[in-house]
């Protein structure tokens, strides 16, 4: 008997894993990416009829093979495609109200996925926690600054996932009032950045950035330099980058990532140069109003008055 539950968009079925954990894998939290929407904000999931079978992870974000020590070969060898805005959910119960952990994978904002074997153990679910791992846009798709396109798309994906959790996790036995938002390495950087984004307010109760802080961020002028480098690698201009074929984007992305890893250059890459990570969130003054450290300092001062 497959476990079955109801989300806002429709019914989903999963599998029962060894030890009795209920697993719902490849559950969509946003509409699929398309060629036309690759650089747009995430859109809501379209409802479906019948039961959607969620018994295996979905595709991962198109990405380059590993560069330097960043990422694992496992992710780049998994099936890739544009229908990757999905979650893997493991829960000890479908009828309780247990704490929830939403986990963001690392990989230098350029590689990795929620489907990697290390994230499939179900250890948290076995300890009485609903665990949710998130696939989101990486590299140029998620973090390249483009004219007329929303900034920080990879973080907007994560916020869309958190919003989905708030509206649906009770159907998986989770308590939306007890959501911890956590991640490791670039996932930790992402958590620190999302904490400072107005769109994320009220979507989680606690945050736990691990092996990552708020250093991997770009100022608009640094983001513009990366866009110029990307255009040069593609042999085009910034206004036409969004039309480039996906594989050309990935090849150019690999070139820029290798350059940044092999030779750290603060004049070229800005603050993120010390990490060798070129594709990072940008402090755009809107989706991310200011540096998280500055916002945290102001919040501390307000509490002390």
PDB file of C-alpha atoms in Angstrom, residues 143-146 217-230 265-273 277-284:
ATOM      1  CA  UNK A 143      22.289  33.959  -9.744  1.00  0.00           C
ATOM      2  CA  UNK A 144      23.421  35.766 -12.907  1.00  0.00           C
ATOM      3  CA  UNK A 145      22.267  39.390 -12.977  1.00  0.00           C
ATOM      4  CA  UNK A 146      20.385  40.080 -16.223  1.00  0.00           C
ATOM      5  CA  UNK A 217      27.388  38.042  -1.703  1.00  0.00           C
ATOM      6  CA  UNK A 218      27.889  40.498  -4.546  1.00  0.00           C
ATOM      7  CA  UNK A 219      27.345  44.212  -4.805  1.00  0.00           C
ATOM      8  CA  UNK A 220      25.538  45.340  -7.981  1.00  0.00           C
ATOM      9  CA  UNK A 221      28.776  46.520  -9.586  1.00  0.00           C
ATOM     10  CA  UNK A 222      30.377  43.099  -9.027  1.00  0.00           C
ATOM     11  CA  UNK A 223      27.293  41.358 -10.423  1.00  0.00           C
ATOM     12  CA  UNK A 224      27.533  43.568 -13.521  1.00  0.00           C
ATOM     13  CA  UNK A 225      31.161  42.505 -14.039  1.00  0.00           C
ATOM     14  CA  UNK A 226      30.151  38.839 -13.941  1.00  0.00           C
ATOM     15  CA  UNK A 227      27.383  39.497 -16.465  1.00  0.00           C
ATOM     16  CA  UNK A 228      29.932  41.133 -18.771  1.00  0.00           C
ATOM     17  CA  UNK A 229      32.273  38.133 -18.412  1.00  0.00           C
ATOM     18  CA  UNK A 230      29.401  35.737 -19.118  1.00  0.00           C
ATOM     19  CA  UNK A 265      40.773  38.098  -7.949  1.00  0.00           C
ATOM     20  CA  UNK A 266      38.927  40.576  -5.742  1.00  0.00           C
ATOM     21  CA  UNK A 267      38.958  43.259  -8.448  1.00  0.00           C
ATOM     22  CA  UNK A 268      37.266  40.834 -10.823  1.00  0.00           C
ATOM     23  CA  UNK A 269      34.921  38.947  -8.490  1.00  0.00           C
ATOM     24  CA  UNK A 270      34.352  41.248  -5.514  1.00  0.00           C
ATOM     25  CA  UNK A 271      33.864  39.969  -1.968  1.00  0.00           C
ATOM     26  CA  UNK A 272      33.085  36.423  -3.082  1.00  0.00           C
ATOM     27  CA  UNK A 273      36.534  36.166  -4.691  1.00  0.00           C
ATOM     28  CA  UNK A 277      32.531  31.268  -6.134  1.00  0.00           C
ATOM     29  CA  UNK A 278      31.405  33.656  -8.900  1.00  0.00           C
ATOM     30  CA  UNK A 279      27.642  33.019  -8.986  1.00  0.00           C
ATOM     31  CA  UNK A 280      26.292  34.428  -5.731  1.00  0.00           C
ATOM     32  CA  UNK A 281      23.289  36.448  -4.515  1.00  0.00           C
ATOM     33  CA  UNK A 282      23.392  40.185  -5.133  1.00  0.00           C
ATOM     34  CA  UNK A 283      22.472  42.906  -2.656  1.00  0.00           C
ATOM     35  CA  UNK A 284      20.065  44.582  -5.054  1.00  0.00           C
TER      36      UNK A 284
END
